[in-house]
mmCIF file of C-alpha atoms and ligand atoms in Angstrom:
data_model
loop_
_atom_site.group_PDB
_atom_site.id
_atom_site.type_symbol
_atom_site.label_atom_id
_atom_site.label_comp_id
_atom_site.label_asym_id
_atom_site.label_seq_id
_atom_site.Cartn_x
_atom_site.Cartn_y
_atom_site.Cartn_z
ATOM 1 C CA MET R 1 108.807 32.562 108.052
ATOM 2 C CA THR R 2 107.623 35.874 107.072
ATOM 3 C CA ASN R 3 108.836 37.745 110.316
ATOM 4 C CA TYR R 4 111.964 35.864 110.482
ATOM 5 C CA ILE R 5 112.680 37.312 107.137
ATOM 6 C CA GLU R 6 111.747 40.797 108.125
ATOM 7 C CA GLU R 7 113.650 40.188 111.261
ATOM 8 C CA THR R 8 117.102 39.506 109.752
ATOM 9 C CA THR R 9 116.646 41.365 106.570
ATOM 10 C CA LYS R 10 115.963 44.858 109.252
ATOM 11 C CA TYR R 11 119.548 43.337 111.107
ATOM 12 C CA LEU R 12 120.813 43.411 107.405
ATOM 13 C CA LYS R 13 119.716 47.011 106.560
ATOM 14 C CA GLU R 14 120.493 48.421 110.060
ATOM 15 C CA LYS R 15 124.089 46.938 108.617
ATOM 16 C CA GLY R 16 124.437 48.951 105.896
ATOM 17 C CA PHE R 17 123.518 45.961 103.749
ATOM 18 C CA ASP R 18 122.063 48.837 100.653
ATOM 19 C CA ASN R 19 119.433 47.789 97.821
ATOM 20 C CA PRO R 20 122.406 45.044 96.584
ATOM 21 C CA GLU R 21 121.317 44.727 92.876
ATOM 22 C CA ILE R 22 122.852 41.431 92.101
ATOM 23 C CA GLY R 23 123.550 38.205 94.579
ATOM 24 C CA ILE R 24 126.731 35.692 94.725
ATOM 25 C CA ILE R 25 126.520 32.572 95.800
ATOM 26 C CA LEU R 26 130.495 31.590 95.885
ATOM 27 C CA GLY R 27 131.067 27.809 95.473
ATOM 28 C CA THR R 28 134.295 25.867 95.710
ATOM 29 C CA GLY R 29 136.221 27.794 93.155
ATOM 30 C CA LEU R 30 135.834 31.096 93.177
ATOM 31 C CA GLY R 31 136.849 32.200 96.944
ATOM 32 C CA GLN R 32 139.326 34.848 94.638
ATOM 33 C CA LEU R 33 136.835 37.107 93.538
ATOM 34 C CA LEU R 34 136.247 38.945 96.687
ATOM 35 C CA ASN R 35 139.436 40.246 96.643
ATOM 36 C CA GLU R 36 138.051 41.948 93.166
ATOM 37 C CA ILE R 37 134.777 43.568 95.200
ATOM 38 C CA SER R 38 135.367 46.490 97.370
ATOM 39 C CA ILE R 39 134.092 45.316 100.629
ATOM 40 C CA LEU R 40 131.309 48.025 102.031
ATOM 41 C CA LYS R 41 130.472 46.099 104.810
ATOM 42 C CA GLU R 42 130.728 42.116 105.506
ATOM 43 C CA VAL R 43 128.394 40.111 108.604
ATOM 44 C CA SER R 44 129.417 36.731 109.802
ATOM 45 C CA TYR R 45 126.916 34.324 109.517
ATOM 46 C CA ASN R 46 127.148 33.251 113.027
ATOM 47 C CA HIS R 47 125.736 37.352 114.077
ATOM 48 C CA ILE R 48 122.911 36.623 111.236
ATOM 49 C CA PRO R 49 119.565 36.683 112.968
ATOM 50 C CA TYR R 50 117.807 33.454 112.351
ATOM 51 C CA PHE R 51 120.683 32.173 109.732
ATOM 52 C CA PRO R 52 121.096 28.986 110.163
ATOM 53 C CA THR R 53 123.239 27.870 113.001
ATOM 54 C CA ALA R 54 127.397 26.952 111.673
ATOM 55 C CA THR R 55 129.413 24.467 111.623
ATOM 56 C CA VAL R 56 132.335 23.818 113.081
ATOM 57 C CA GLU R 57 133.038 23.454 109.534
ATOM 58 C CA PHE R 58 131.591 26.341 108.100
ATOM 59 C CA HIS R 59 132.607 29.102 111.005
ATOM 60 C CA LYS R 60 134.037 31.448 107.940
ATOM 61 C CA GLY R 61 131.113 31.909 106.365
ATOM 62 C CA LYS R 62 130.261 35.631 105.979
ATOM 63 C CA LEU R 63 127.581 37.276 103.941
ATOM 64 C CA ILE R 64 129.274 40.763 102.327
ATOM 65 C CA TYR R 65 128.042 43.812 100.808
ATOM 66 C CA GLY R 66 130.720 46.124 98.437
ATOM 67 C CA GLU R 67 130.347 46.987 94.943
ATOM 68 C CA LEU R 68 132.195 45.431 92.087
ATOM 69 C CA ALA R 69 132.300 46.151 88.588
ATOM 70 C CA GLY R 70 129.963 49.359 89.540
ATOM 71 C CA LYS R 71 127.245 47.143 90.499
ATOM 72 C CA LYS R 72 126.032 47.226 94.300
ATOM 73 C CA VAL R 73 126.300 43.646 95.254
ATOM 74 C CA VAL R 74 125.802 40.401 98.278
ATOM 75 C CA VAL R 75 127.894 37.905 98.174
ATOM 76 C CA MET R 76 127.622 34.771 100.338
ATOM 77 C CA GLN R 77 131.175 33.459 101.007
ATOM 78 C CA GLY R 78 130.441 30.007 101.260
ATOM 79 C CA ARG R 79 127.013 28.030 101.535
ATOM 80 C CA PHE R 80 124.727 25.281 103.011
ATOM 81 C CA HIS R 81 124.810 22.187 102.008
ATOM 82 C CA LEU R 82 122.240 19.852 102.326
ATOM 83 C CA TYR R 83 125.358 17.078 103.627
ATOM 84 C CA GLU R 84 125.994 18.832 106.485
ATOM 85 C CA GLY R 85 122.415 18.445 107.377
ATOM 86 C CA TYR R 86 120.838 21.816 107.305
ATOM 87 C CA SER R 87 117.112 20.916 105.878
ATOM 88 C CA LEU R 88 116.424 22.762 101.875
ATOM 89 C CA GLN R 89 114.250 25.757 104.023
ATOM 90 C CA ASP R 90 117.423 26.964 106.029
ATOM 91 C CA ILE R 91 120.014 25.885 102.813
ATOM 92 C CA THR R 92 117.444 28.760 101.102
ATOM 93 C CA TYR R 93 117.015 31.396 103.665
ATOM 94 C CA PRO R 94 119.610 33.465 101.840
ATOM 95 C CA VAL R 95 117.937 33.791 98.791
ATOM 96 C CA ARG R 96 115.301 34.740 100.557
ATOM 97 C CA ILE R 97 117.080 37.795 102.480
ATOM 98 C CA MET R 98 118.479 38.560 99.793
ATOM 99 C CA LYS R 99 115.950 39.267 97.760
ATOM 100 C CA ARG R 100 114.480 41.574 100.711
ATOM 101 C CA LEU R 101 118.255 43.542 100.362
ATOM 102 C CA GLY R 102 116.589 44.214 96.594
ATOM 103 C CA ILE R 103 118.654 41.511 94.603
ATOM 104 C CA LYS R 104 116.672 41.440 90.663
ATOM 105 C CA THR R 105 119.577 38.695 89.986
ATOM 106 C CA LEU R 106 121.490 35.822 91.421
ATOM 107 C CA LEU R 107 124.800 34.488 90.426
ATOM 108 C CA VAL R 108 126.098 31.403 91.608
ATOM 109 C CA SER R 109 129.336 29.016 91.526
ATOM 110 C CA ASN R 110 129.539 25.389 92.166
ATOM 111 C CA ALA R 111 132.462 22.822 92.014
ATOM 112 C CA ALA R 112 130.921 19.441 89.915
ATOM 113 C CA GLY R 113 132.229 16.572 88.441
ATOM 114 C CA ALA R 114 132.547 16.049 84.724
ATOM 115 C CA ILE R 115 130.150 13.289 83.715
ATOM 116 C CA ASN R 116 129.703 14.643 80.112
ATOM 117 C CA LEU R 117 133.342 13.479 79.371
ATOM 118 C CA ASN R 118 134.086 15.183 76.624
ATOM 119 C CA TYR R 119 134.022 18.013 79.282
ATOM 120 C CA ASN R 120 137.822 17.881 80.745
ATOM 121 C CA LYS R 121 138.400 18.888 84.631
ATOM 122 C CA GLY R 122 139.341 22.494 85.267
ATOM 123 C CA GLU R 123 137.406 24.084 82.694
ATOM 124 C CA LEU R 124 133.398 25.623 83.531
ATOM 125 C CA MET R 125 130.253 24.627 82.472
ATOM 126 C CA LEU R 126 127.234 26.933 82.392
ATOM 127 C CA ILE R 127 123.840 25.992 83.373
ATOM 128 C CA GLU R 128 121.376 25.760 80.954
ATOM 129 C CA ASP R 129 119.128 23.490 83.003
ATOM 130 C CA HIS R 130 118.885 21.084 86.144
ATOM 131 C CA ILE R 131 118.032 17.808 87.616
ATOM 132 C CA ASN R 132 116.868 17.650 91.669
ATOM 133 C CA LEU R 133 118.354 14.553 92.830
ATOM 134 C CA GLN R 134 117.521 15.412 96.405
ATOM 135 C CA GLY R 135 115.585 13.726 96.929
ATOM 136 C CA SER R 136 112.536 16.612 98.158
ATOM 137 C CA SER R 137 111.523 20.645 97.449
ATOM 138 C CA PRO R 138 112.964 24.168 99.678
ATOM 139 C CA LEU R 139 109.210 24.805 98.477
ATOM 140 C CA ALA R 140 107.609 21.894 99.745
ATOM 141 C CA PHE R 141 106.731 22.604 103.156
ATOM 142 C CA LYS R 142 103.345 23.815 105.334
ATOM 143 C CA GLY R 143 102.986 27.515 104.773
ATOM 144 C CA ILE R 144 104.640 28.335 101.442
ATOM 145 C CA GLU R 145 101.721 30.565 100.775
ATOM 146 C CA GLU R 146 102.672 33.105 102.721
ATOM 147 C CA LEU R 147 106.055 33.255 100.712
ATOM 148 C CA GLY R 148 104.255 33.123 97.390
ATOM 149 C CA THR R 149 102.731 30.209 95.457
ATOM 150 C CA ARG R 150 103.179 26.860 95.753
ATOM 151 C CA PHE R 151 103.729 25.935 92.117
ATOM 152 C CA VAL R 152 107.571 27.601 90.194
ATOM 153 C CA ASP R 153 106.997 27.100 87.314
ATOM 154 C CA MET R 154 110.335 25.810 86.164
ATOM 155 C CA SER R 155 110.472 25.723 82.216
ATOM 156 C CA ALA R 156 113.135 27.554 82.050
ATOM 157 C CA PRO R 157 115.054 28.752 85.403
ATOM 158 C CA TYR R 158 117.996 30.044 84.446
ATOM 159 C CA ASN R 159 117.961 33.642 81.783
ATOM 160 C CA ASN R 160 118.456 32.935 78.639
ATOM 161 C CA ASP R 161 120.116 36.554 78.506
ATOM 162 C CA ILE R 162 122.651 36.061 81.254
ATOM 163 C CA ASN R 163 123.571 32.653 79.706
ATOM 164 C CA GLN R 164 123.983 34.569 76.250
ATOM 165 C CA ARG R 165 126.465 36.981 77.824
ATOM 166 C CA PHE R 166 128.081 34.665 79.812
ATOM 167 C CA LEU R 167 128.506 32.475 76.134
ATOM 168 C CA HIS R 168 129.766 35.868 74.139
ATOM 169 C CA ILE R 169 132.068 36.753 77.791
ATOM 170 C CA ALA R 170 133.649 34.089 77.236
ATOM 171 C CA LYS R 171 134.034 33.835 73.427
ATOM 172 C CA GLU R 172 135.776 37.308 73.682
ATOM 173 C CA ASN R 173 138.618 36.169 76.221
ATOM 174 C CA GLY R 174 139.527 32.871 74.872
ATOM 175 C CA ILE R 175 137.510 30.395 77.379
ATOM 176 C CA THR R 176 136.109 27.284 77.312
ATOM 177 C CA LEU R 177 132.650 27.405 78.459
ATOM 178 C CA HIS R 178 130.568 23.925 77.854
ATOM 179 C CA LYS R 179 126.917 24.164 78.619
ATOM 180 C CA GLY R 180 125.122 21.322 79.991
ATOM 181 C CA VAL R 181 122.393 19.552 82.915
ATOM 182 C CA TYR R 182 123.971 19.620 86.564
ATOM 183 C CA VAL R 183 122.033 17.060 88.904
ATOM 184 C CA SER R 184 121.829 17.997 92.547
ATOM 185 C CA VAL R 185 122.624 14.988 94.687
ATOM 186 C CA VAL R 186 122.737 14.995 98.414
ATOM 187 C CA GLY R 187 126.294 13.666 98.996
ATOM 188 C CA PRO R 188 128.839 13.776 100.950
ATOM 189 C CA GLN R 189 129.521 10.700 99.333
ATOM 190 C CA LEU R 190 131.201 10.971 95.878
ATOM 191 C CA GLU R 191 129.309 8.770 93.566
ATOM 192 C CA THR R 192 129.902 5.208 92.324
ATOM 193 C CA ARG R 193 130.007 3.668 89.105
ATOM 194 C CA ALA R 194 126.954 3.011 88.722
ATOM 195 C CA GLU R 195 125.494 5.720 89.698
ATOM 196 C CA TYR R 196 127.735 7.775 87.111
ATOM 197 C CA ARG R 197 126.237 5.679 84.263
ATOM 198 C CA MET R 198 122.672 6.058 85.536
ATOM 199 C CA LEU R 199 123.698 10.076 85.999
ATOM 200 C CA LYS R 200 124.177 9.758 81.726
ATOM 201 C CA LEU R 201 121.597 7.853 81.164
ATOM 202 C CA ILE R 202 118.966 10.384 82.537
ATOM 203 C CA GLY R 203 120.526 13.029 80.830
ATOM 204 C CA ALA R 204 123.057 14.806 83.047
ATOM 205 C CA ASP R 205 126.182 17.044 82.118
ATOM 206 C CA ALA R 206 127.330 17.734 85.666
ATOM 207 C CA VAL R 207 127.156 16.189 89.051
ATOM 208 C CA GLY R 208 127.171 18.524 92.554
ATOM 209 C CA MET R 209 125.407 17.889 96.006
ATOM 210 C CA SER R 210 124.131 22.584 95.562
ATOM 211 C CA THR R 211 122.807 24.679 93.665
ATOM 212 C CA VAL R 212 119.497 23.266 92.840
ATOM 213 C CA PRO R 213 117.773 24.554 95.801
ATOM 214 C CA GLU R 214 118.728 27.806 95.977
ATOM 215 C CA VAL R 215 117.977 28.184 92.408
ATOM 216 C CA ILE R 216 114.711 26.642 92.771
ATOM 217 C CA VAL R 217 113.674 29.861 95.286
ATOM 218 C CA ALA R 218 115.287 32.228 93.794
ATOM 219 C CA ASN R 219 112.844 30.947 90.672
ATOM 220 C CA HIS R 220 109.726 30.923 93.255
ATOM 221 C CA LEU R 221 111.148 34.920 94.315
ATOM 222 C CA ASN R 222 111.162 35.421 90.068
ATOM 223 C CA LEU R 223 115.021 36.626 90.311
ATOM 224 C CA LYS R 224 117.218 35.666 86.992
ATOM 225 C CA VAL R 225 118.987 33.355 87.488
ATOM 226 C CA ALA R 226 122.390 32.489 86.168
ATOM 227 C CA ALA R 227 124.724 29.856 87.395
ATOM 228 C CA VAL R 228 128.137 28.526 86.044
ATOM 229 C CA SER R 229 130.123 25.286 87.353
ATOM 230 C CA VAL R 230 133.291 24.872 87.599
ATOM 231 C CA LEU R 231 134.737 20.198 86.639
ATOM 232 C CA THR R 232 136.494 19.306 89.250
ATOM 233 C CA ASP R 233 137.080 15.679 87.972
ATOM 234 C CA GLU R 234 135.871 13.317 85.298
ATOM 235 C CA CYS R 235 133.132 10.873 85.867
ATOM 236 C CA ASP R 236 133.898 7.795 84.019
ATOM 237 C CA PRO R 237 132.651 4.585 85.187
ATOM 238 C CA ASP R 238 135.096 2.737 83.179
ATOM 239 C CA HIS R 239 138.323 4.024 84.268
ATOM 240 C CA LEU R 240 137.166 5.231 87.523
ATOM 241 C CA GLU R 241 140.364 6.589 90.372
ATOM 242 C CA PRO R 242 139.462 7.335 93.787
ATOM 243 C CA VAL R 243 138.702 10.603 94.291
ATOM 244 C CA ASP R 244 140.914 12.370 96.063
ATOM 245 C CA ILE R 245 139.148 15.734 97.382
ATOM 246 C CA ALA R 246 142.605 18.182 97.649
ATOM 247 C CA ASP R 247 142.910 17.085 93.991
ATOM 248 C CA ILE R 248 139.119 18.672 93.462
ATOM 249 C CA ILE R 249 139.865 21.694 95.325
ATOM 250 C CA ALA R 250 142.786 22.474 93.235
ATOM 251 C CA ASN R 251 140.761 21.942 90.149
ATOM 252 C CA ALA R 252 138.672 24.477 91.384
ATOM 253 C CA ALA R 253 141.926 26.394 92.122
ATOM 254 C CA LYS R 254 143.232 26.018 88.665
ATOM 255 C CA ALA R 255 139.284 27.652 87.055
ATOM 256 C CA GLU R 256 138.961 30.465 89.448
ATOM 257 C CA PRO R 257 140.837 33.023 87.118
ATOM 258 C CA ASN R 258 138.405 31.919 83.860
ATOM 259 C CA MET R 259 135.468 32.318 87.032
ATOM 260 C CA ILE R 260 136.907 35.386 88.318
ATOM 261 C CA THR R 261 136.824 37.197 84.138
ATOM 262 C CA LEU R 262 133.495 35.555 83.651
ATOM 263 C CA PHE R 263 131.316 36.826 86.121
ATOM 264 C CA LYS R 264 133.208 40.181 86.462
ATOM 265 C CA ALA R 265 132.223 40.922 83.145
ATOM 266 C CA LEU R 266 128.690 39.881 83.786
ATOM 267 C CA ILE R 267 127.716 42.558 86.088
ATOM 268 C CA LYS R 268 129.304 45.445 84.888
ATOM 269 C CA LEU R 269 127.027 44.521 81.192
ATOM 270 C CA ILE R 270 123.556 43.649 83.875
HETATM 271 N N1 HPA Z 1 130.341 14.015 92.424
HETATM 272 C C1 HPA Z 1 129.759 15.158 93.068
HETATM 273 N N2 HPA Z 1 129.536 16.113 93.823
HETATM 274 C C2 HPA Z 1 131.081 16.582 93.322
HETATM 275 C C3 HPA Z 1 131.284 15.780 92.504
HETATM 276 C C4 HPA Z 1 131.401 15.333 91.778
HETATM 277 O O1 HPA Z 1 131.914 13.914 90.970
HETATM 278 N N3 HPA Z 1 132.980 16.723 92.121
HETATM 279 C C5 HPA Z 1 133.016 18.065 92.848
HETATM 280 N N4 HPA Z 1 131.597 17.715 93.300
#
């Protein structure tokens, strides 16, 4: 994999992706952050050597380089999911590339269902810890030693300094920012009532289909990591309504301005 990483990095450097400090993965509900960025370069994933091949759904995926709040950032507009048929190594390849381009910090956003019923849809949750229920690890492959240690410490995968700043910014701006544990599942089907009950029992506050692989690899690479979920639906097994994906996307959009406020203010402080 090291040769591929070198080649991809070389391509992007030649395109002008010059020493970004911060990497951002935009999940559902944070696309508008791009309007705040002065974009210097952008490349479709399809054109980047060794990037996972885009599915039809994903033809819009782009890697963007620009400036936000005075910092050089590299932004993934659209991420890869296990449920689209990618491997965990594919999903996390862009994180390895952003690290090689120079980032020190990775900020991640996603949409998630609220398992903790004190949390409401349309609100935000800072991820303090996670549970990996995707059945494997992005580090479980032959040749991982070429890229670093195999047995990565996960005692504090989310950076406490950044989290404290996020909480402070939220308070100053009157934004509700819950804290909690995110559990990642494969999807794409939503959960059964029995599964929501189980996820609550094992300690999850929110459930989604992304983020954990990227965070594991970011820890492998010693990046500082923080992640925020937009809560898009309430996962109450005793009153479960059929999920409406349009509704999920609408709720993500509702929370988007708050997410943008948090990210912008944080990036200014980093
Ligand atoms: N489950 C899994 N993933 C999700 C959900 C959910 O309820 N809501 C948004 N992403």
